[in-house]
PDB file of C-alpha atoms in Angstrom:
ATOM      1  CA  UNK U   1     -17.007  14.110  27.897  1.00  0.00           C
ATOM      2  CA  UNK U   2     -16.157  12.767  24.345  1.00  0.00           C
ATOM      3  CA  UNK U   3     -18.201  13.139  21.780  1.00  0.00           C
ATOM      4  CA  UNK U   4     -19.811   9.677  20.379  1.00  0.00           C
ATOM      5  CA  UNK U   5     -18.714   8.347  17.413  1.00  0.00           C
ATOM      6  CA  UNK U   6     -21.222   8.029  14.433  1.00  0.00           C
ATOM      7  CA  UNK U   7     -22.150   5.001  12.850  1.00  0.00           C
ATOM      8  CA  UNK U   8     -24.321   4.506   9.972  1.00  0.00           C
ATOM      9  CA  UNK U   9     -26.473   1.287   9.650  1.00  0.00           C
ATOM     10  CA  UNK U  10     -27.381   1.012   6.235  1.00  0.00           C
ATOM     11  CA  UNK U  11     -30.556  -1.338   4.691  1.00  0.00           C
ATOM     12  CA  UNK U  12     -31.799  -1.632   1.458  1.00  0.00           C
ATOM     13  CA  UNK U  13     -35.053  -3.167  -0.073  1.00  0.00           C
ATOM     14  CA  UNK U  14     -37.762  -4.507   1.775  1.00  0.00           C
ATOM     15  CA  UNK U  15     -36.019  -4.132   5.064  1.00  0.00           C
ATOM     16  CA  UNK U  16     -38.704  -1.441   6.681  1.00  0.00           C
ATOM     17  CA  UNK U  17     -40.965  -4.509   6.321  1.00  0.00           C
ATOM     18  CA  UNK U  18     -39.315  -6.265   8.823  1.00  0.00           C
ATOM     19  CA  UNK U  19     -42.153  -8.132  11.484  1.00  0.00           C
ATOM     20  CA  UNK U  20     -44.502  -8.514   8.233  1.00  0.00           C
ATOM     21  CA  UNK U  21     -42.443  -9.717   5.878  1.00  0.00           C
ATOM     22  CA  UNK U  22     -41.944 -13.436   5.796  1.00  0.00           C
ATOM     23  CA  UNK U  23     -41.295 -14.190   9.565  1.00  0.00           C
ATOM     24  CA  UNK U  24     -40.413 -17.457   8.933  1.00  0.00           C
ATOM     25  CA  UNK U  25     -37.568 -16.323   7.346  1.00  0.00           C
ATOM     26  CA  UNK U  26     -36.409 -12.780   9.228  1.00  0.00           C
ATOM     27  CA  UNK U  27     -38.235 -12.912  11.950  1.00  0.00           C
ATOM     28  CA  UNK U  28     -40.751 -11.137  14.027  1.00  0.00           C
ATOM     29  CA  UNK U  29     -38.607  -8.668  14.777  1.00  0.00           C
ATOM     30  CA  UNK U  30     -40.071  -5.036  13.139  1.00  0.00           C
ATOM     31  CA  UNK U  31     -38.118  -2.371  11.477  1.00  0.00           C
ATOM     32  CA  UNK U  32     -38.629  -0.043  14.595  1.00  0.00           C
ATOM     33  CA  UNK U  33     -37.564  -2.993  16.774  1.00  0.00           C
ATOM     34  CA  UNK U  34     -34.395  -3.509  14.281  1.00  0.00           C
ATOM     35  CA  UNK U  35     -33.839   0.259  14.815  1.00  0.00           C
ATOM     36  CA  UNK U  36     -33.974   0.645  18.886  1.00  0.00           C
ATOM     37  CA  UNK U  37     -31.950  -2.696  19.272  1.00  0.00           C
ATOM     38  CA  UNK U  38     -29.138  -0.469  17.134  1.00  0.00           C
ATOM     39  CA  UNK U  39     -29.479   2.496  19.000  1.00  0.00           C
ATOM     40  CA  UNK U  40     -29.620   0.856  22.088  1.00  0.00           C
ATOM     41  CA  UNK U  41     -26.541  -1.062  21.653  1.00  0.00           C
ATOM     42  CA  UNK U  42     -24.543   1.503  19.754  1.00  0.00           C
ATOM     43  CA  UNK U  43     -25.214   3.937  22.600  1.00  0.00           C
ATOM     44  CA  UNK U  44     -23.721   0.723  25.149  1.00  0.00           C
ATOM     45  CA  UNK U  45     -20.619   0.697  22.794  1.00  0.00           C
ATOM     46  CA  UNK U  46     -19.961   4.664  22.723  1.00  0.00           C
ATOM     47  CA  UNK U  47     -22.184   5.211  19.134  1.00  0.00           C
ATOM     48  CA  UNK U  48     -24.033   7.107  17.866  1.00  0.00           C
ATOM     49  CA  UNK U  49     -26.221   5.236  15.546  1.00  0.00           C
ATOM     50  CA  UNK U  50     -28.152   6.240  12.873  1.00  0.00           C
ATOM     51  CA  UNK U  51     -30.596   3.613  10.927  1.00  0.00           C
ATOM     52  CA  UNK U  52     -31.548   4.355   7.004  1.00  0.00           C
ATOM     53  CA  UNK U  53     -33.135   2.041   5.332  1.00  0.00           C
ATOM     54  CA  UNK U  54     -34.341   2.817   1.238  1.00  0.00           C
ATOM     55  CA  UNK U  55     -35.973   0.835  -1.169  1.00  0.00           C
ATOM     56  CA  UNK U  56     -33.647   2.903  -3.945  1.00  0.00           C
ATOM     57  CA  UNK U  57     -30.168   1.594  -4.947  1.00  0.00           C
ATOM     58  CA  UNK U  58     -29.032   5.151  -5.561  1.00  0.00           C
ATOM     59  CA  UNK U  59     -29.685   6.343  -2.785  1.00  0.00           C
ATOM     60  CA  UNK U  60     -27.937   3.822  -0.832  1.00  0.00           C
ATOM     61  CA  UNK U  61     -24.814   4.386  -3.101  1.00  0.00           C
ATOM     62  CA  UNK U  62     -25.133   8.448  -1.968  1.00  0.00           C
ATOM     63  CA  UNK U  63     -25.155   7.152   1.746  1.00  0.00           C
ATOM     64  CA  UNK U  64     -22.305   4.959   1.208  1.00  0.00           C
ATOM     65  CA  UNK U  65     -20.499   8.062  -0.498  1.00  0.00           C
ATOM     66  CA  UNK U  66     -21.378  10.583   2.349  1.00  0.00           C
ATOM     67  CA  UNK U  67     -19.811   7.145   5.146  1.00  0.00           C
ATOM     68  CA  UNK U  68     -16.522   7.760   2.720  1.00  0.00           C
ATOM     69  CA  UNK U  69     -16.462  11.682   2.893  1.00  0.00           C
ATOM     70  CA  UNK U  70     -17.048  11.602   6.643  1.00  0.00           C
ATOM     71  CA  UNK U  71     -14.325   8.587   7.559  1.00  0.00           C
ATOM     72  CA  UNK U  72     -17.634   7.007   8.771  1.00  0.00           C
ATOM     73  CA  UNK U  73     -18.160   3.329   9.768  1.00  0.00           C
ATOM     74  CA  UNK U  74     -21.088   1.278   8.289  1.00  0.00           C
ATOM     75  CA  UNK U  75     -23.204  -1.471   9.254  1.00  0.00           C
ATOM     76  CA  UNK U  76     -24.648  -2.287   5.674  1.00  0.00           C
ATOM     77  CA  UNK U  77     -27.755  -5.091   4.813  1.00  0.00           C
ATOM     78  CA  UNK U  78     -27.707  -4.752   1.210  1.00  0.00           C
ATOM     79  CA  UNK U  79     -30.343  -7.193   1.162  1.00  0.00           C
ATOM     80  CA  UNK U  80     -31.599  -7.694  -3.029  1.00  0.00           C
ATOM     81  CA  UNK U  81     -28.895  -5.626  -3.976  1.00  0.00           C
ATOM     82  CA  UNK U  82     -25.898  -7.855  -2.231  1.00  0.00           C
ATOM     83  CA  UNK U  83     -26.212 -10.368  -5.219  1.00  0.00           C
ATOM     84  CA  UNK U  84     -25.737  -8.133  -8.301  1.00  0.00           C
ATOM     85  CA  UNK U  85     -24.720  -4.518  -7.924  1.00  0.00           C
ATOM     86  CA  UNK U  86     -21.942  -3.364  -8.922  1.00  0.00           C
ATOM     87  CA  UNK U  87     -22.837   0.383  -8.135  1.00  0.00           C
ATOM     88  CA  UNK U  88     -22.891  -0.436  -4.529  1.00  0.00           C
ATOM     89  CA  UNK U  89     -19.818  -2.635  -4.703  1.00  0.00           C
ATOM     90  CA  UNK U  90     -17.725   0.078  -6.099  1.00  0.00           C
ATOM     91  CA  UNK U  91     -19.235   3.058  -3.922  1.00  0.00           C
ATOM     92  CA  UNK U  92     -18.695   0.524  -0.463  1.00  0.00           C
ATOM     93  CA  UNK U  93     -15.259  -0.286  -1.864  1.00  0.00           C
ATOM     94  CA  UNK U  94     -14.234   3.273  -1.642  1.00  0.00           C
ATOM     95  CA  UNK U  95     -14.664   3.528   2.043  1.00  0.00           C
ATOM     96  CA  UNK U  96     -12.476   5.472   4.342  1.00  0.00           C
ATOM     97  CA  UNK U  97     -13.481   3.337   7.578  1.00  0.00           C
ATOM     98  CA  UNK U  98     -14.954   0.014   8.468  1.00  0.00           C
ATOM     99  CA  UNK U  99     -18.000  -1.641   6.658  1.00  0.00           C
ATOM    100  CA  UNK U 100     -19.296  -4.661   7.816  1.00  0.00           C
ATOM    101  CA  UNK U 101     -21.876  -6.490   6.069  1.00  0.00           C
ATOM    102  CA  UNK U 102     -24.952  -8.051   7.505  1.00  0.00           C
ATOM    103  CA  UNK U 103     -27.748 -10.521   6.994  1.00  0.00           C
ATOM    104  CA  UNK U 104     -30.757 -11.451   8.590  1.00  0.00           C
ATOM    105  CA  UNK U 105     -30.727 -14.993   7.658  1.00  0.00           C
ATOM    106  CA  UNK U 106     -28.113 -17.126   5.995  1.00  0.00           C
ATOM    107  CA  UNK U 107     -27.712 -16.608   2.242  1.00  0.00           C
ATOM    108  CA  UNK U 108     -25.853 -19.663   1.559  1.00  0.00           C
ATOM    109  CA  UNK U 109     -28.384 -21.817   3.384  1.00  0.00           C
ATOM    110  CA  UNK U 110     -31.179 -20.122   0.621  1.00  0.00           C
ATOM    111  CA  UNK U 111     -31.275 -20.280  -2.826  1.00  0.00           C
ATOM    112  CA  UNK U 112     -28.571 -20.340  -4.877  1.00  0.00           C
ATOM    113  CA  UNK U 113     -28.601 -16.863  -6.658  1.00  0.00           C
ATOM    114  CA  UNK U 114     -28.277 -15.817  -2.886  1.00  0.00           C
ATOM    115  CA  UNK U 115     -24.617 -17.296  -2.619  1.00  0.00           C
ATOM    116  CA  UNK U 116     -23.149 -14.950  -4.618  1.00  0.00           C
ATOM    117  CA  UNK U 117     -22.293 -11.481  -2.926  1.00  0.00           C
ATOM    118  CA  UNK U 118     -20.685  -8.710  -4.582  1.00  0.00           C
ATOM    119  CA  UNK U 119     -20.134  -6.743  -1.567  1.00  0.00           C
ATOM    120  CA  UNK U 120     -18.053  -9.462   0.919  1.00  0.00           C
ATOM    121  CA  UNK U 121     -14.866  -8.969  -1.141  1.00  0.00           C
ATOM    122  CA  UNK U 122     -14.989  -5.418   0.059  1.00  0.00           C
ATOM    123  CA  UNK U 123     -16.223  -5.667   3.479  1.00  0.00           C
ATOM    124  CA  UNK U 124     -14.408  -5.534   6.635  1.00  0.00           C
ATOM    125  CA  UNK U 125     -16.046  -8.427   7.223  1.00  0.00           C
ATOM    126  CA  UNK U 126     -19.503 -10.063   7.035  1.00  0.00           C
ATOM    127  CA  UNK U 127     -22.089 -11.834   9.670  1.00  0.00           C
ATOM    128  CA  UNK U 128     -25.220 -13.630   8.620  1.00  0.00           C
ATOM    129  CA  UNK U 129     -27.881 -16.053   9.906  1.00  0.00           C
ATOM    130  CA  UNK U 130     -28.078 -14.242  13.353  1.00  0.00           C
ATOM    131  CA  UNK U 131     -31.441 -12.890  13.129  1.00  0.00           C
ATOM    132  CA  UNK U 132     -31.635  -9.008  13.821  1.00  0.00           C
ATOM    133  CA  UNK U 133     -28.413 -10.077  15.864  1.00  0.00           C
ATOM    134  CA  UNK U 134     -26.510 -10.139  13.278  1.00  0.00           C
ATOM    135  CA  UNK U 135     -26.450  -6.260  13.717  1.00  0.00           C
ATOM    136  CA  UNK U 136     -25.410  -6.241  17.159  1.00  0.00           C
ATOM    137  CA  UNK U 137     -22.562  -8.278  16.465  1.00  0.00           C
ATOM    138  CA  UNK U 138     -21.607  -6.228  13.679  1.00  0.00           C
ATOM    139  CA  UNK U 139     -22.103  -3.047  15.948  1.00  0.00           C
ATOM    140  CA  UNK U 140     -20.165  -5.397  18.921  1.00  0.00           C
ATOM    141  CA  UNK U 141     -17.312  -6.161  15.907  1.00  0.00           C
ATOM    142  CA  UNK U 142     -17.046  -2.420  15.290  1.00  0.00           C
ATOM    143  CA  UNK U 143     -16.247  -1.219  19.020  1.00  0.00           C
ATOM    144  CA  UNK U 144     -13.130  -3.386  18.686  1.00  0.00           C
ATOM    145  CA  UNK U 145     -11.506  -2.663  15.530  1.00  0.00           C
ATOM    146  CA  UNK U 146      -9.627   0.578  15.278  1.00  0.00           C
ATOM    147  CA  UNK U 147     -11.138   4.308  13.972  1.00  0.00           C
TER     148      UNK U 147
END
């Protein structure tokens, strides 16, 4: 049997509030919802998926770093920090295997400093507006692009 191969689904602010935090917006999904839906479908597609989510931007630049020292593809919701830094940018541009970005809702349907992101240009590629779905997808996009 082959071993699974590891994926790391990355979220930053605000994201563990997920179910309580404006609904209306992301949904009533909660973050331990968010987090079986991953594992569930990862393990369909042959994953193994591990959720973080941090409030701290450095830390999400060390988990980015550890994804580039380990060849590892990331699912990443940089959430706040999509719009202005450059610390993430530069530690998800050094990536050694896919990154796709995701978003709950649709940034360019919100306000305007939300139409900016610094990480797309570095991505793999990016889905938003899909709900928590937008994970699956990304997870889905992931099983068919090459290690």
């Amino acid at each position: 049997m082959s071993e699974l191969r590891r994926v790391l689904v990355l979220n930053g602010p605000n994201l563990g509030r997920l179910g309580s935090r404006e609904p209306d917006v992301y949904g009533s999904t909660s973050y331990a919802g968010l987090v079986k839906a991953c594992e569930q479908t990862g393990a369909e597609l042959g994953f193994a998926v591990e959720v973080r989510e941090t409030n701290d931007e450095g830390e999400l630049v060390r988990w980015l770093h550890e994804a580039a020292d380990g060849k590892i593809p990331v699912v990443i919701n940089p959430a706040a920090f999509t719009h202005y830094s450059y610390a993430l940018r530069d530690a998800a541009a050094q990536r050694t295997a896919p990154l796709i970005e995701v978003h709950i809702s649709n940034p360019h349907a919100r306000e305007s400093f939300r139409h900016t992101s610094v990480i797309s240009a570095i991505a793999s590629g990016t889905i938003a507006g899909f709900g928590v779905n937008s994970y699956l997808l990304a997870l889905r996009a992931l099983s068919e692009l090459p290690e």
